[in-house]
Amino acid sequence: WGLIKMRVLLYSTAHLGHLMPTAHLAEGLSTLKGFTVCLAAAECRRAKCAARVEAAGGSFHGLASEIDEAICLQMGPPAMGLKGPLVYYCAEQELAPLQAAVAAFKPDVLVADLFGLAGFWIAEAQHDLPLVINMPVNYAIYNMITTVIPKLYAVLRCLPCLRPRHMSWEAVRFMREEMRPRIAKAHAGDLVILLNSIWAIDAPPPPAGLPPSVVMTGPLFPLSARAHGLSAANPRHAPLLRWLDSTPSDLPLVYITTGTQATLDERLVRVLHDALSLCRCVTCWSLKEAAQAHLPA
């Protein structure tokens, strides 16, 4: 690593489920000798990730645009419809400030998040700027984009009455029109894709394996994660530790979380509960208080 001299600009949309893995990647790269790292994201997200990247030796570039906290709250998968598809709206808002960041930082490579369309456009317009796409998804979703989405798109486009209530049509269209062609470029060796998963927690690997330009990174955790843990001295942790101590030691423990922005309705809560009840395991479920009312008595 000491022989490498590389300037890496990482760009992510403001959606926390996409921004935080990108920020953790920036944090990790910033600790490597020879890497000069900058994370570019909406200015309204500075408080969420700038300090950790800067503490590791990198920098944060806030993208000034109309994207604010109110818009960020609408970035869940079902709500990609503000002013047209939200992912396109954000790309149009951040294209000019990201171009300015690229011109100022002069990166050797641009790493863009899965929804980072502005980054795709810039790298593809500058033929000498290599593009890496970070996908905070598992192989199952990656495979779905390449195989299922095209067929699903064709059916739902012709028969909109069949579009499921819990599915974002705009997300399906984005995956088909934007991501699938770029995955094809990765398979041809024209760009690199990072999948934030590992086979041990994912679907079985395909018989032929993945193309060399599609790389499994494992989950992207912050460097500070190892410094945190459960402590009996913490009043918020003590009840959980007591419960864990009371569970059968011979059963596997499964921890479930659906993120900060997902909203589970009664049907989804019941389906998950019933499925977990069939498993011979101990389940620790991080479920929002409002959704706990949907659990069986």
XYZ file of C-alpha atoms in Angstrom:
297
model
C 0.000 0.000 0.000
C 2.884 2.383 0.672
C 3.656 2.598 -3.061
C 0.132 3.737 -3.977
C -0.653 7.412 -4.433
C -4.332 7.835 -5.135
C -6.910 10.592 -4.751
C -10.353 9.112 -4.164
C -13.570 11.136 -4.229
C -16.590 9.319 -2.813
C -20.115 10.574 -3.506
C -23.418 9.456 -2.047
C -27.005 10.548 -2.039
C -28.327 11.876 1.251
C -30.316 8.718 2.055
C -28.716 7.423 5.255
C -28.926 3.791 4.176
C -26.629 4.694 1.280
C -24.627 7.560 2.778
C -23.373 5.763 5.887
C -21.769 2.782 4.089
C -20.092 5.261 1.731
C -18.908 7.318 4.710
C -17.536 4.187 6.398
C -15.684 3.313 3.184
C -14.242 6.840 3.072
C -13.243 6.537 6.710
C -11.413 3.267 6.109
C -9.620 4.463 2.968
C -8.517 7.616 4.797
C -6.423 5.503 7.188
C -4.405 3.909 4.347
C -1.016 5.354 3.505
C -0.936 7.025 0.104
C -4.696 7.637 -0.139
C -6.086 11.165 -0.173
C -9.812 10.866 0.401
C -12.763 13.236 0.149
C -16.417 12.418 0.830
C -18.946 14.563 -1.062
C -22.562 14.591 0.067
C -25.432 16.978 0.699
C -24.444 19.817 3.014
C -27.399 18.972 5.252
C -25.691 15.633 6.070
C -22.420 17.188 7.289
C -23.271 16.555 10.938
C -23.927 12.874 10.222
C -20.586 11.888 8.754
C -18.024 14.700 8.352
C -16.386 14.327 11.766
C -15.675 10.590 11.453
C -14.116 10.967 7.986
C -12.032 13.971 9.041
C -10.880 12.185 12.218
C -9.549 9.347 10.038
C -7.565 11.809 7.907
C -10.010 12.469 5.063
C -12.111 15.498 4.212
C -15.799 16.257 3.688
C -17.169 18.395 0.849
C -20.711 19.628 1.435
C -22.783 19.895 -1.757
C -24.909 23.036 -1.600
C -28.343 22.474 -3.159
C -32.051 22.525 -2.362
C -31.772 19.098 -0.753
C -32.574 19.530 2.934
C -33.716 17.408 5.855
C -37.344 17.502 4.699
C -36.398 15.981 1.348
C -34.090 13.461 3.036
C -37.037 12.171 5.057
C -38.832 11.332 1.808
C -35.997 9.205 0.483
C -37.390 5.846 1.565
C -37.936 3.367 -1.295
C -41.741 3.897 -1.548
C -41.439 7.671 -1.922
C -39.256 8.281 -4.968
C -41.809 10.597 -6.501
C -41.132 14.152 -5.267
C -40.849 16.463 -8.328
C -40.629 13.389 -10.513
C -38.533 10.410 -9.437
C -36.647 11.641 -6.377
C -33.382 9.960 -7.336
C -33.328 11.993 -10.575
C -34.300 15.195 -8.769
C -31.401 14.769 -6.341
C -29.008 14.031 -9.188
C -30.021 17.212 -11.000
C -29.663 19.228 -7.794
C -26.203 17.889 -6.998
C -24.704 17.638 -10.500
C -23.237 21.155 -10.634
C -21.844 21.214 -7.067
C -20.385 17.727 -7.573
C -18.752 18.843 -10.828
C -17.176 21.701 -8.877
C -15.955 19.240 -6.233
C -14.404 17.020 -8.922
C -12.706 20.009 -10.543
C -11.292 21.180 -7.204
C -10.239 17.784 -5.807
C -8.989 16.264 -9.098
C -9.614 12.625 -8.127
C -7.927 9.619 -9.702
C -11.116 7.615 -9.176
C -14.728 8.444 -8.365
C -16.694 6.128 -6.064
C -20.447 6.704 -6.376
C -23.265 5.179 -4.393
C -25.874 2.956 -6.045
C -28.254 5.956 -6.319
C -25.464 8.432 -7.126
C -26.590 9.278 -10.647
C -24.749 12.602 -10.674
C -21.509 10.699 -10.082
C -22.307 8.272 -12.909
C -22.940 11.135 -15.326
C -19.711 12.941 -14.442
C -17.473 9.869 -14.655
C -19.044 8.773 -17.926
C -18.565 12.248 -19.423
C -14.899 12.300 -18.335
C -13.523 9.209 -20.026
C -10.284 9.409 -18.047
C -12.054 9.234 -14.645
C -12.586 5.616 -13.532
C -15.932 4.869 -11.849
C -16.562 2.533 -8.926
C -20.178 1.927 -7.861
C -20.754 1.012 -4.219
C -23.921 -1.057 -3.791
C -25.089 -1.421 -0.144
C -27.039 -4.549 -1.090
C -26.517 -8.301 -1.106
C -25.977 -10.586 -4.073
C -29.637 -11.596 -4.120
C -30.673 -7.999 -4.920
C -27.791 -7.608 -7.375
C -28.931 -10.772 -9.155
C -32.544 -9.558 -9.102
C -31.508 -6.374 -10.938
C -29.843 -8.384 -13.682
C -32.453 -11.138 -14.102
C -35.847 -10.398 -12.531
C -36.197 -6.633 -12.922
C -36.245 -6.572 -16.756
C -39.107 -9.091 -16.898
C -40.944 -7.439 -14.001
C -40.568 -4.021 -15.625
C -42.070 -5.242 -18.896
C -45.110 -6.741 -17.151
C -45.783 -3.814 -14.810
C -45.273 -1.251 -17.576
C -47.974 -2.891 -19.672
C -50.272 -3.737 -16.743
C -49.988 -0.964 -14.133
C -52.995 -2.393 -12.306
C -50.712 -5.250 -11.170
C -48.172 -2.997 -9.473
C -47.994 -4.113 -5.810
C -48.900 -1.565 -3.189
C -45.599 -2.086 -1.374
C -43.414 -1.751 -4.469
C -41.979 1.499 -5.772
C -42.544 1.612 -9.531
C -39.920 4.331 -9.820
C -37.384 2.085 -8.069
C -38.107 -0.725 -10.556
C -37.727 1.692 -13.471
C -34.466 3.081 -12.045
C -32.983 -0.380 -11.584
C -33.900 -1.372 -15.124
C -32.950 1.826 -16.942
C -29.962 2.997 -14.903
C -28.404 0.166 -12.926
C -28.754 -2.777 -15.295
C -26.762 -1.139 -18.139
C -24.003 -0.186 -15.708
C -23.861 -3.693 -14.282
C -23.401 -4.854 -17.876
C -20.458 -2.422 -18.144
C -18.964 -3.929 -14.991
C -19.302 -7.421 -16.445
C -17.442 -6.131 -19.501
C -14.684 -4.757 -17.261
C -15.441 -1.076 -17.899
C -16.124 -0.206 -14.245
C -15.969 -1.786 -10.780
C -18.908 -2.652 -8.515
C -18.591 -3.187 -4.759
C -21.235 -5.384 -3.101
C -21.434 -4.779 0.652
C -22.034 -8.406 1.547
C -20.288 -11.765 2.006
C -21.287 -15.240 0.870
C -21.556 -16.464 4.462
C -24.644 -14.291 4.989
C -25.854 -14.259 1.398
C -27.205 -16.558 -1.269
C -24.964 -19.367 -2.535
C -22.442 -18.020 -5.043
C -23.232 -18.570 -8.716
C -21.490 -21.630 -10.233
C -19.391 -19.437 -12.513
C -18.575 -17.006 -9.717
C -18.670 -13.220 -10.071
C -16.818 -11.261 -12.750
C -13.435 -9.919 -11.507
C -14.827 -6.373 -11.564
C -17.641 -7.221 -9.090
C -16.121 -7.409 -5.608
C -17.644 -8.546 -2.322
C -16.505 -6.149 0.432
C -18.469 -7.484 3.382
C -20.612 -5.086 5.449
C -19.072 -1.618 5.749
C -18.865 -0.738 9.438
C -17.391 2.427 10.981
C -13.896 2.129 12.413
C -15.319 3.138 15.781
C -17.680 0.133 15.847
C -15.136 -2.033 17.667
C -14.953 0.549 20.464
C -18.650 0.233 21.201
C -20.473 -2.661 22.780
C -23.056 -3.681 25.336
C -22.261 -2.711 28.900
C -24.094 -3.707 32.076
C -23.209 -0.259 33.414
C -25.329 1.360 30.708
C -28.955 1.558 31.933
C -30.197 1.173 28.352
C -28.155 -2.004 27.837
C -28.762 -3.729 31.175
C -32.296 -5.086 30.416
C -31.137 -6.464 27.077
C -28.124 -8.167 28.674
C -30.336 -9.744 31.340
C -32.663 -11.040 28.627
C -29.747 -12.425 26.597
C -28.420 -14.228 29.681
C -31.842 -15.851 30.163
C -32.062 -17.313 26.644
C -31.058 -20.930 25.842
C -27.349 -21.027 25.051
C -27.755 -23.844 22.522
C -29.983 -21.803 20.191
C -28.631 -19.370 17.580
C -29.313 -15.703 18.152
C -30.784 -13.725 15.250
C -30.765 -9.917 15.354
C -33.198 -8.099 13.065
C -33.326 -4.436 12.170
C -35.060 -2.743 9.243
C -33.221 0.569 9.433
C -34.265 4.008 10.578
C -36.661 4.973 7.799
C -38.610 1.813 6.970
C -42.199 1.761 8.250
C -43.660 -1.690 8.831
C -47.447 -1.958 8.685
C -49.468 -4.575 10.552
C -49.335 -7.110 7.722
C -45.546 -7.011 7.446
C -45.055 -7.197 11.213
C -47.373 -10.200 11.453
C -45.710 -11.989 8.516
C -42.236 -11.500 9.977
C -43.411 -12.548 13.439
C -45.080 -15.706 12.164
C -42.044 -16.656 10.053
C -39.649 -16.126 12.955
C -41.890 -18.182 15.216
C -41.252 -21.177 12.955
C -37.475 -20.870 13.339
C -35.626 -22.658 16.112
C -33.708 -19.615 17.242
C -33.703 -16.709 19.656
C -34.733 -13.457 17.998
C -33.719 -9.963 19.041
C -35.837 -7.599 16.960
C -35.210 -3.851 16.841
C -38.773 -2.768 16.175
C -40.067 0.784 16.449
C -42.479 1.356 19.320
C -45.381 2.245 17.018
C -44.979 -1.032 15.122
C -44.847 -3.074 18.333
C -48.603 -2.551 18.616
C -48.999 -4.873 15.606
C -47.409 -7.820 17.408
C -49.735 -10.616 18.602
C -50.633 -10.353 22.262
